[in-house]
Short mmCIF file of C-alpha atoms in Angstrom, two decimals:
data_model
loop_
_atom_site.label_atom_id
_atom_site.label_comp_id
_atom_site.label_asym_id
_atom_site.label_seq_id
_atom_site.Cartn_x
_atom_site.Cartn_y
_atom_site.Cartn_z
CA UNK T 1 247.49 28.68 216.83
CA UNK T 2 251.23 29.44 216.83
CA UNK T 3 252.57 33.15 215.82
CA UNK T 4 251.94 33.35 211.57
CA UNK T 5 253.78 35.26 209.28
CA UNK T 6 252.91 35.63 205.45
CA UNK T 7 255.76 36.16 202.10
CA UNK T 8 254.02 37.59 199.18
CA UNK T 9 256.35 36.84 196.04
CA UNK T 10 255.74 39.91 194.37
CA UNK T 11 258.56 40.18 192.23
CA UNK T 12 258.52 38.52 188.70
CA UNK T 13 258.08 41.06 186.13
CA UNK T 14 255.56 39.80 184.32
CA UNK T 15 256.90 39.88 180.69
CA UNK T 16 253.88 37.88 179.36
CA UNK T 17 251.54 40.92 180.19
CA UNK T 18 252.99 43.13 177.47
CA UNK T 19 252.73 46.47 179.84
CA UNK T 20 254.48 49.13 180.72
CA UNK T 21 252.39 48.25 184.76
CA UNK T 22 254.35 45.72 186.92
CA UNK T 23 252.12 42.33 186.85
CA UNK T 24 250.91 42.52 190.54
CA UNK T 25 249.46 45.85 190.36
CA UNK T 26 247.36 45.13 187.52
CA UNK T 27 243.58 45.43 188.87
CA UNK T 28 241.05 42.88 189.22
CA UNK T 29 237.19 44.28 190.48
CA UNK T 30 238.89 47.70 190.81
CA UNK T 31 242.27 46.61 192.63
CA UNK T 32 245.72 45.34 192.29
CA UNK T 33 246.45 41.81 192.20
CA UNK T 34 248.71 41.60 195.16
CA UNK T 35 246.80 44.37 197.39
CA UNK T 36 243.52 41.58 197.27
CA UNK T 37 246.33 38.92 198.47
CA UNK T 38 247.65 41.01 201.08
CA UNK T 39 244.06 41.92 202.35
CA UNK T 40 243.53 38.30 202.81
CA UNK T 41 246.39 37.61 204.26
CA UNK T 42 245.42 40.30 207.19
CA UNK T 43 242.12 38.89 207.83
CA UNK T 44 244.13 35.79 209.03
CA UNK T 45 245.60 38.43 211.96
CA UNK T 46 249.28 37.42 211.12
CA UNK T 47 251.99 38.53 212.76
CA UNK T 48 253.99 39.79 210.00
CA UNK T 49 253.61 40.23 206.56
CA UNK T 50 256.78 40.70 204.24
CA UNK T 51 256.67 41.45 200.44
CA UNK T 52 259.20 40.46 198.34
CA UNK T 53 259.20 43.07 195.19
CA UNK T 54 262.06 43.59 192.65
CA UNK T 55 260.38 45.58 189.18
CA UNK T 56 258.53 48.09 190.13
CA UNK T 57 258.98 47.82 193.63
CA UNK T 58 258.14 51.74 194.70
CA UNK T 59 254.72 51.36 193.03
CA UNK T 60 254.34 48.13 195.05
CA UNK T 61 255.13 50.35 198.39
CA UNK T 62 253.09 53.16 197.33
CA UNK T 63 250.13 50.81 196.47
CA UNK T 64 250.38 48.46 199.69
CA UNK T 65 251.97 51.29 202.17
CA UNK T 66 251.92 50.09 205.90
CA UNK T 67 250.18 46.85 205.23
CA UNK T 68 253.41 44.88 204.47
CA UNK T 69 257.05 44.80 205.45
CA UNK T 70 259.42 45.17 202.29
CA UNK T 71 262.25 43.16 201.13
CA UNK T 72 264.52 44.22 197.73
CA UNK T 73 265.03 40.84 195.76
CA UNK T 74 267.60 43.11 193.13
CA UNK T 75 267.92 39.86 190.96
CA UNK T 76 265.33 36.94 190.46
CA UNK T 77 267.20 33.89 190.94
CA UNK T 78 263.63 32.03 191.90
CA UNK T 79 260.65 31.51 193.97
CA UNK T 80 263.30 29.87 196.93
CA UNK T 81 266.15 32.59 196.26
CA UNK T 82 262.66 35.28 196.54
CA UNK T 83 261.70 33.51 199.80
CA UNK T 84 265.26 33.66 201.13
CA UNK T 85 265.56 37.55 201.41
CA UNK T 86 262.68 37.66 204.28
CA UNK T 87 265.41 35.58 206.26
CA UNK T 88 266.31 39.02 207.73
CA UNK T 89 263.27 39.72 208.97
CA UNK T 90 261.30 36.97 210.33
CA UNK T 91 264.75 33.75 209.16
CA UNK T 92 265.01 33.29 213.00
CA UNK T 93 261.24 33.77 214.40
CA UNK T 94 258.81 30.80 215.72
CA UNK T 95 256.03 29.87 213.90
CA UNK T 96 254.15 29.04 210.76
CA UNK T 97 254.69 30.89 207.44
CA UNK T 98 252.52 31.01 204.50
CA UNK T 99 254.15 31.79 201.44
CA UNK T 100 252.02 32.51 198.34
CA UNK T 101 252.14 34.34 194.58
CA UNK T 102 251.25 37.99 194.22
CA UNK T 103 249.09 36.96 191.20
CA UNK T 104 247.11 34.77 192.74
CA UNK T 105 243.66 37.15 193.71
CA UNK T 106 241.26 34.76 194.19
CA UNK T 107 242.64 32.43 196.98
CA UNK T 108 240.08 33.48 200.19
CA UNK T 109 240.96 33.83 203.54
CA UNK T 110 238.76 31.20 204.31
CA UNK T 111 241.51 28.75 202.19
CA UNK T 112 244.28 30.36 203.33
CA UNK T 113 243.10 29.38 207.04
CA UNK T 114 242.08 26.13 206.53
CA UNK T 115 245.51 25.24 204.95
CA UNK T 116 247.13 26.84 207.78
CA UNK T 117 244.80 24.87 210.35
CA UNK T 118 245.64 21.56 208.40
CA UNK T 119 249.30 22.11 208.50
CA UNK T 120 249.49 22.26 212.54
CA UNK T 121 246.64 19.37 212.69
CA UNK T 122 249.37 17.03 210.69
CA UNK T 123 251.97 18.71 212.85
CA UNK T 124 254.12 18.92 209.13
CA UNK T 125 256.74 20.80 208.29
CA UNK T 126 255.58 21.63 204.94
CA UNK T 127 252.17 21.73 203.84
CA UNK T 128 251.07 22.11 199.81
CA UNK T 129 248.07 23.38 198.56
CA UNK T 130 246.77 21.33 195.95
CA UNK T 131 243.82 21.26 193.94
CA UNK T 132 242.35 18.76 191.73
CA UNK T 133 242.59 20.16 188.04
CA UNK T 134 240.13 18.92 185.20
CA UNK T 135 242.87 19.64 182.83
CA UNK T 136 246.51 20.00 184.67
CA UNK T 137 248.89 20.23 182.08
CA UNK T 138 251.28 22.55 182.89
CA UNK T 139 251.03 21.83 186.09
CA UNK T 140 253.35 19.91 188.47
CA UNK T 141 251.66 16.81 189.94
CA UNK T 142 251.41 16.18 193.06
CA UNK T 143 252.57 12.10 193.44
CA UNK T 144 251.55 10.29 197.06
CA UNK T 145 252.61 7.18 198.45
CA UNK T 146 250.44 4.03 199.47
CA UNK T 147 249.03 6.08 202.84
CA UNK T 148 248.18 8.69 201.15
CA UNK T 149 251.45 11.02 202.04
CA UNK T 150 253.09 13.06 199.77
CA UNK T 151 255.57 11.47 197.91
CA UNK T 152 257.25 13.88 195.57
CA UNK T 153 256.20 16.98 193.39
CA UNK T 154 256.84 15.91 189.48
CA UNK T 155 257.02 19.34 186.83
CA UNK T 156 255.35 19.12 183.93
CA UNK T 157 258.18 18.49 181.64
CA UNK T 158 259.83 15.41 183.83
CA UNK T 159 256.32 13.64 184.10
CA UNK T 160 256.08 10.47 182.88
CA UNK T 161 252.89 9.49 180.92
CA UNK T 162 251.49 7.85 183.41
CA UNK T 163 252.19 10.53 186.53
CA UNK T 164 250.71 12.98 183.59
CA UNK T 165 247.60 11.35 184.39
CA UNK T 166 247.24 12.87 187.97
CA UNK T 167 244.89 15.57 188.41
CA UNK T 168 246.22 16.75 191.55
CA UNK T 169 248.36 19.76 191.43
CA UNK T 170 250.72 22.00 193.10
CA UNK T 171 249.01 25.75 193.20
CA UNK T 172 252.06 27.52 194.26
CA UNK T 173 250.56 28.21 198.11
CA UNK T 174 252.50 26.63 200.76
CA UNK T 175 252.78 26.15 204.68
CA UNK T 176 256.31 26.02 206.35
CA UNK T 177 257.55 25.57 210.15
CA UNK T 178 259.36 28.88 209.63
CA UNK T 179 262.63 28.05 211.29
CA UNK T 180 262.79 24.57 209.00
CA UNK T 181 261.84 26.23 206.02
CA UNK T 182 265.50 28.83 206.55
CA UNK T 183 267.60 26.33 207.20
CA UNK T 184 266.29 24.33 204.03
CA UNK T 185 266.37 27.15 201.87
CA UNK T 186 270.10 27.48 202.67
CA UNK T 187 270.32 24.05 200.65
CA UNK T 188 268.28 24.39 198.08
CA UNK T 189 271.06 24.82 194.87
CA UNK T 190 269.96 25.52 191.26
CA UNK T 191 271.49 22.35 189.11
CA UNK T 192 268.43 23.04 187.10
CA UNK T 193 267.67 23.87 182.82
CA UNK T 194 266.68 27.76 184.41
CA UNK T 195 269.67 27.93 186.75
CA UNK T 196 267.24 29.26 189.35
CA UNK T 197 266.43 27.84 193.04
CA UNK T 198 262.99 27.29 193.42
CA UNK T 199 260.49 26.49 196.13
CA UNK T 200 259.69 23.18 195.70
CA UNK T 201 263.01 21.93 196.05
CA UNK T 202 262.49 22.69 199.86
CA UNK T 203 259.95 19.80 199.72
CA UNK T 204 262.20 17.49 198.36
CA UNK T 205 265.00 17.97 200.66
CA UNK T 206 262.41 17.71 203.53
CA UNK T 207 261.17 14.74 202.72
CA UNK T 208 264.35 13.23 202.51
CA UNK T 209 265.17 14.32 205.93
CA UNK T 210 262.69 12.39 206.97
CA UNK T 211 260.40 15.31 208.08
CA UNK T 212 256.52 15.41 207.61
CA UNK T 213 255.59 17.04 204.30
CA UNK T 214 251.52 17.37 203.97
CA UNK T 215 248.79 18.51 201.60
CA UNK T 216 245.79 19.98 201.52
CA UNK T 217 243.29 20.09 198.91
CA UNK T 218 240.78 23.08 198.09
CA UNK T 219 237.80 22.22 196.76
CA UNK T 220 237.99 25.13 193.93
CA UNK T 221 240.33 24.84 191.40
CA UNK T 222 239.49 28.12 189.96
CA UNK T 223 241.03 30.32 193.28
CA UNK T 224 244.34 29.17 192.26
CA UNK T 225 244.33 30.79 189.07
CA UNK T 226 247.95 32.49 188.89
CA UNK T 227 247.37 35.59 186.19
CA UNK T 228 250.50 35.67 184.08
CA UNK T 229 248.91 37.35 180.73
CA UNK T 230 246.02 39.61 179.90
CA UNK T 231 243.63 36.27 179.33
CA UNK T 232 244.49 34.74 183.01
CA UNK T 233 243.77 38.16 183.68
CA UNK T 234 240.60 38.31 182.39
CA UNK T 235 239.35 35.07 184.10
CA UNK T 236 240.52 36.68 187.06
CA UNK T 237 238.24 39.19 187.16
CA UNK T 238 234.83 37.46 185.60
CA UNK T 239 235.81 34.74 188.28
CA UNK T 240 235.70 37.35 190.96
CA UNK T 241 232.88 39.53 189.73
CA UNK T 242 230.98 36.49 189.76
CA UNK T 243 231.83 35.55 193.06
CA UNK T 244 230.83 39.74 194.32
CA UNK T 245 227.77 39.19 192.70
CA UNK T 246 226.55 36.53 194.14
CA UNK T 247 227.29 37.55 197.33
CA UNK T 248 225.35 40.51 197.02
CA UNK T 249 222.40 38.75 195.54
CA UNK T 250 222.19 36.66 198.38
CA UNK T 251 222.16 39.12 200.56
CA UNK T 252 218.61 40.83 199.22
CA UNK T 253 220.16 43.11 196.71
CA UNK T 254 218.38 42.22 192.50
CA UNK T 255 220.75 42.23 189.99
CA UNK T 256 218.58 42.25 186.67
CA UNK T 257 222.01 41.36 184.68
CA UNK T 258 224.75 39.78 186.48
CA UNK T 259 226.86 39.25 183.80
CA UNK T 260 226.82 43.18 182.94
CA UNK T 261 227.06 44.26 186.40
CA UNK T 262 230.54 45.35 187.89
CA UNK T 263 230.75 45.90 191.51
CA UNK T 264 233.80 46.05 193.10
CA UNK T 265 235.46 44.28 196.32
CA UNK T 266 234.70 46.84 198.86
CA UNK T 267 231.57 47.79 197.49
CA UNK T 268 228.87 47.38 200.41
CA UNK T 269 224.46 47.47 198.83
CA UNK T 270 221.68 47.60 201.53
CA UNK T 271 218.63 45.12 200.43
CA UNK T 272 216.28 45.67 198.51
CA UNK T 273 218.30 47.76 196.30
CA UNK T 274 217.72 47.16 192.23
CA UNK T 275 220.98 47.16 190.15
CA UNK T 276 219.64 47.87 186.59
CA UNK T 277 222.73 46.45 183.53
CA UNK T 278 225.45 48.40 182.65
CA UNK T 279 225.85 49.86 186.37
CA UNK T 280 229.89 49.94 187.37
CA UNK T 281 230.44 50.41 191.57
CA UNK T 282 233.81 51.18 191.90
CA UNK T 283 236.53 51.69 195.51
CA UNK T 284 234.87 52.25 198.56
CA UNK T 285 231.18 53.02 197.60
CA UNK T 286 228.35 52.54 199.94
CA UNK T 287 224.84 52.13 198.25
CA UNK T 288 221.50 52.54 201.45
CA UNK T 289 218.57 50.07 201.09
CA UNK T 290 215.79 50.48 198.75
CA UNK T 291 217.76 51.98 196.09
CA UNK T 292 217.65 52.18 192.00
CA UNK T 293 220.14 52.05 190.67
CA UNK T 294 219.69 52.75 186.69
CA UNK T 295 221.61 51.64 183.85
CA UNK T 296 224.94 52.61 182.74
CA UNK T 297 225.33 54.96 186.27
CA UNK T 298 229.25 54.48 187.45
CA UNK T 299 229.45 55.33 191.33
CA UNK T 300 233.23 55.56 192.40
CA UNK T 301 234.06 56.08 195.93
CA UNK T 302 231.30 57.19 196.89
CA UNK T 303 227.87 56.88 199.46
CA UNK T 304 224.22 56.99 198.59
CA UNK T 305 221.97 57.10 201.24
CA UNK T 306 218.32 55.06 201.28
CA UNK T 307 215.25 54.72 198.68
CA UNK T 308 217.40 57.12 196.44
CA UNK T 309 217.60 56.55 192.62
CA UNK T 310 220.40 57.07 190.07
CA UNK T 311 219.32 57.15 186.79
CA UNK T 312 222.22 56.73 184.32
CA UNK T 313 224.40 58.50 185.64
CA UNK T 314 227.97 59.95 187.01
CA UNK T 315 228.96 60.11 190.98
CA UNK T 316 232.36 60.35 191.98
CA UNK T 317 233.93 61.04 195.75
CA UNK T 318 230.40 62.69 196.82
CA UNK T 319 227.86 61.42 199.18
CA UNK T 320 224.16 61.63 198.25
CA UNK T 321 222.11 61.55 201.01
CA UNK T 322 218.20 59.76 201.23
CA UNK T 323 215.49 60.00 199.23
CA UNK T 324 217.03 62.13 196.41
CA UNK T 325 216.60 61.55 192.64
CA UNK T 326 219.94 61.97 190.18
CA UNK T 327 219.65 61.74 186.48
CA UNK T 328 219.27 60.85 183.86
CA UNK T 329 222.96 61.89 182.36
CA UNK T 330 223.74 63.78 185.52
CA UNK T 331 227.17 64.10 186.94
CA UNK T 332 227.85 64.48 190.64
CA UNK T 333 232.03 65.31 190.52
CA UNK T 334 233.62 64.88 194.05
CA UNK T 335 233.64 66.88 197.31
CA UNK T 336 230.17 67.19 196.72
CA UNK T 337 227.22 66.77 199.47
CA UNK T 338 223.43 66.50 198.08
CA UNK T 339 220.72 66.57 201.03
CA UNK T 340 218.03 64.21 201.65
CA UNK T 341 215.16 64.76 199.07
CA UNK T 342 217.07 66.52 197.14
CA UNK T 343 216.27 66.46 192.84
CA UNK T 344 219.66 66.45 190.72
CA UNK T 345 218.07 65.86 187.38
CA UNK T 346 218.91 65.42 183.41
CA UNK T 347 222.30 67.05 182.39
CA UNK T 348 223.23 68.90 185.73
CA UNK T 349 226.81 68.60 187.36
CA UNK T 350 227.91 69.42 190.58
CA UNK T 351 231.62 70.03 191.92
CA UNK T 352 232.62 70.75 195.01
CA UNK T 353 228.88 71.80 196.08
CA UNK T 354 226.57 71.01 199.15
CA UNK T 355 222.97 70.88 197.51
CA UNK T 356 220.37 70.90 201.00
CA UNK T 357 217.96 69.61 201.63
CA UNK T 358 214.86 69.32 199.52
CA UNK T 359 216.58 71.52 196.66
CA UNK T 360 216.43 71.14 193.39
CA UNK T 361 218.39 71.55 190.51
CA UNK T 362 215.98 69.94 187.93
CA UNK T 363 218.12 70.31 184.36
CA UNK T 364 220.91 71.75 182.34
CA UNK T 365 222.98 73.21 185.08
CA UNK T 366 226.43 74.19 186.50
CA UNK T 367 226.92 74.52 190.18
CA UNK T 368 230.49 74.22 190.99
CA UNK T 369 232.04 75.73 194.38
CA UNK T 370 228.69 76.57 195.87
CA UNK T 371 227.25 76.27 199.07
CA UNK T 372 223.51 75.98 198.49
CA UNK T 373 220.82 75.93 201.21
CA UNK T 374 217.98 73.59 201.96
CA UNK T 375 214.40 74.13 199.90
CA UNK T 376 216.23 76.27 196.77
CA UNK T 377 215.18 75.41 193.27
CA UNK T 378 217.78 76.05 190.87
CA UNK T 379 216.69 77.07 187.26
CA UNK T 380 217.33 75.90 184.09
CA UNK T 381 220.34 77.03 182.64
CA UNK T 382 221.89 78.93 186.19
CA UNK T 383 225.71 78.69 186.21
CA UNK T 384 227.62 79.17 188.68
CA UNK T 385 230.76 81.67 187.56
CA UNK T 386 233.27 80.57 189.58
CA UNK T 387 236.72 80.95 187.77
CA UNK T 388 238.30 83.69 186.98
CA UNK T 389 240.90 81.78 184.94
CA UNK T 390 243.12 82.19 187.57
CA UNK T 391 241.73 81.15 191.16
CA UNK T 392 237.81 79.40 192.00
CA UNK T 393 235.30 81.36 193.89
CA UNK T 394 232.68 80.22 196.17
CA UNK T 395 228.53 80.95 195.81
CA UNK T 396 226.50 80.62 198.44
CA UNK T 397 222.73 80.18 198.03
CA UNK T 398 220.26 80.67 201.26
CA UNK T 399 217.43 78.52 202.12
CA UNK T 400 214.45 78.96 200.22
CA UNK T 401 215.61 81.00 197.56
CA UNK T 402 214.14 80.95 193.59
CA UNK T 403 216.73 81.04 191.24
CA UNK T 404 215.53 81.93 187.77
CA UNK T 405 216.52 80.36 184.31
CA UNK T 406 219.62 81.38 182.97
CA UNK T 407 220.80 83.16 185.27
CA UNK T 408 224.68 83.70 185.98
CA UNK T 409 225.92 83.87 189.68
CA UNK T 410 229.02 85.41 189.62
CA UNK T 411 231.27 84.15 192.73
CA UNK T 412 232.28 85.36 194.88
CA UNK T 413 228.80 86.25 195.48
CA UNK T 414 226.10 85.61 198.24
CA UNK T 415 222.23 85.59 197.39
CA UNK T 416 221.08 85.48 201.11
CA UNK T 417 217.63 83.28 202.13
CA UNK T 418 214.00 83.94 200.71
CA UNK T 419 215.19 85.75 197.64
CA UNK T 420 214.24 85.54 194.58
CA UNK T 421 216.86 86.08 191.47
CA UNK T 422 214.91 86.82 188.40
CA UNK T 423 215.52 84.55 185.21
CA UNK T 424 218.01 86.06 182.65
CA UNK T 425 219.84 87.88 185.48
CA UNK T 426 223.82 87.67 185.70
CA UNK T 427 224.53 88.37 189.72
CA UNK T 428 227.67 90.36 190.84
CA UNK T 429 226.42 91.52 194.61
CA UNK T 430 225.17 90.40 197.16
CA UNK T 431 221.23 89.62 197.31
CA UNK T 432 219.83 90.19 200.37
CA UNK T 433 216.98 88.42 202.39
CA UNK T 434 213.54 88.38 200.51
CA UNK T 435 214.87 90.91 197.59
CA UNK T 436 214.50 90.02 194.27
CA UNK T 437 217.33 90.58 192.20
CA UNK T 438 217.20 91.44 187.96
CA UNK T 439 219.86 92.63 186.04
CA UNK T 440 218.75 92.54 182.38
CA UNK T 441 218.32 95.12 179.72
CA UNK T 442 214.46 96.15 179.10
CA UNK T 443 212.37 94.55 176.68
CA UNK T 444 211.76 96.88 173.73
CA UNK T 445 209.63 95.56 171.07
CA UNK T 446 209.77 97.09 167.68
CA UNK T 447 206.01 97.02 165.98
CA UNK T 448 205.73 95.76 162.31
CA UNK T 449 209.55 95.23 162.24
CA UNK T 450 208.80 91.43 160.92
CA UNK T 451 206.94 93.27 157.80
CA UNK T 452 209.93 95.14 156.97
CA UNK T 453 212.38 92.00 157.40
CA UNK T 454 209.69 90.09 154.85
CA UNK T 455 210.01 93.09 152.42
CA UNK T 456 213.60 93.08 152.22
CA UNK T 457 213.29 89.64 151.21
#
């Protein structure tokens, strides 16, 4: 295959989606619009990839970064004027080019390379992606001759009734011998109602040069879907969580509801895992094998390691290691590290805290800039005290260490191994090895004081 380079058009501004966000950043399954095209595009191992932005371009480089070249298209004139300002970059360059919409998320790489294979098979100059459309109005139509060539794309609006009747469409994708598709652009003029130059015009003038112009026809409709408003948007993404879904299914992991499950892109399950409803997997997570994963949890960015379960729950940037129980209503906030078989239970959050091995924080806790050994159990009600209102403080916990109920560990502080800190206690020094630490005011009981209180009644 012959050197391939890729234009994204990524520079409408999307006035139909009523937002303040630029159209192709708009997420669907957790990420922009044109960042899913632009992955695609690099699984095809292209030579270059240039992105033509306009509104909101910055966002559009901070989003994509090194994965695309950039080109400024100041004014949109149309889809061949948008094409036109790559010319500087790649205008004089042998090979193939693939040009395709920035709002267009669910065309696969699999597609994308079977269009490109077709093109150099029919040795064309210009190659269309089509698809046959149940209802295409709206669509231009995609009109072939007796052999079965294209003939001519027809718009919507210059149709006649009978060429309305063609289900075949033009999706907006295309295939171009990348020196041929320059020098066309250069004649492409805009004697149109819009007064723009647009893309299709460069199969017109091909086809009267007498040059092969070729089409290829995916056998989904639905991965064309261009999102232009909030409802395209929408299909977008129950198209694609559908598709994530049933990849993962097939692939040993039980969804009990599909159609409230939402698992993003990158999202990688081990089998045998159980996604309970409700569940949301969001960026770069990594869920083990033999996991449960209960209702309502949301897991962003994050890995779990194997057999562990998350019971309704929160984990965010944090890895959770094997064997270790979370929940219900806990939340795990990031930069935090919880050992194998460790317990994380009901109403307990974590920040910024490595919970070891086989410890246990069992309910209605705050551990937040601690360093916490392997075999502690944490006590109901412990906090961690580690702001000052001015700067955090760290705790650290040693192995095997008893921490009572309500107590208050005031960082910086260290409570060294085998120690026991009794319940109640608020901690200000350092505990060390196989002390145990109190720091309460004595029990005094007053005899028959409830008689008096009743008498006063």
């Amino acid at each position: 295959m012959t050197n391939i380079y890729a234009v994204v058009l990524a520079a409408g501004q999307g006035t139909r989606m009523k937002s303040k966000l630029y159209k192709v950043l708009h997420p669907v399954c957790g990420k922009p619009m044109v960042e899913h095209v632009v992955d695609h595009i690099q699984s095809l191992n292209v030579s270059r990839t240039v992105s033509i932005v306009g509104h909101g371009a910055e966002k559009v480089k901070e989003q994509l970064g090194d994965k695309s070249e950039y080109v400024l298209q100041a004014e949109q004139l149309g889809t061949a004027h948008a094409v036109q300002q790559a010319e500087s970059l790649i205008g004089d360059l042998e090979g193939t080019t693939i040009v395709i919409c920035g709002d267009t998320p669910l065309i696969r790489p699999e597609t994308m390379k079977a269009l490109l294979e077709h093109h150099q098979q029919q040795n064309a100059k210009a190659t269309i992606l089509t698809a046959i459309a149940e209802n295409p109005t709206g669509y231009g139509r995609i009109l072939r001759d007796e052999q079965g060539h294209v003939a001519q794309i027809v718009e919507q609006k210059d149709a006649s009734p009978e060429q309305q009747k063609v289900t075949e469409i033009n999706t907006g994708t295309y295939c171009f011998d990348n020196k041929a598709l320059f020098a066309t652009l250069k004649l492409v003029n805009n004697d149109n109602a819009q007064g723009e130059f647009y893309l299709p015009d460069v199969i017109e003038i091909l086809k009267q040069q007498g040059e092969v112009v070729s089409a290829y026809v995916t056998e989904n409709f639905s991965e064309t879907l261009g999102v232009n408003d909030r409802v395209a948007l929408a299909q977008a993404e129950q198209l694609m969580r559908d598709r994530i879904n049933e990849t993962h299914m097939r692939n040993g992991v039980s969804l009990i509801n599909p159609a409230n499950t939402y698992i993003g892109v990158d999202v990688k399950i081990g089998s045998d895992t159980v996604i309970q409803p409700g569940v949301m997997l969001e960026g770069n997570t990594v869920i083990g094998e033999d996991c449960h994963i209960g209702p309502n949890s949301r897991i962003t960015n994050s890995t779990i390691g194997d057999r562990t379960k998350v019971d309704s729950s929160v984990v965010d940037s944090s890895v959770v290691g094997s064997d270790v129980a979370v929940g219900p209503f806990a939340h795990i906030r990031p930069a935090t590290n919880v050992g194998n078989r460790a317990k994380v239970g009901n109403f307990v959050e974590l920040k910024k805290t490595t919970l070891g091995e086989g410890s246990k924080a069992s309910h209605l806790t705050y551990l937040g800039d601690a360093e916490i050994g392997t075999d502690v159990n944490i006590g109901c009600g412990t906090i961690t005290v580690n702001y000052d209102g001015v700067n955090k403080f760290k705790t650290i916990i040693g192995d095997r260490s008893f921490i009572g109920c309500n107590a208050n560990l005031v960082a910086p502080v260290t409570i060294n191994s085998d120690t026991y800190v009794a319940a109640g206690t608020t901690i200000t020094k350092e505990v060390p090895p196989f002390a145990l630490a109190i720091g309460r005011s004595r029990q005094e009981n007053k005899e028959n004081y409830a008689n008096k209180l009743n008498t006063n009644k």
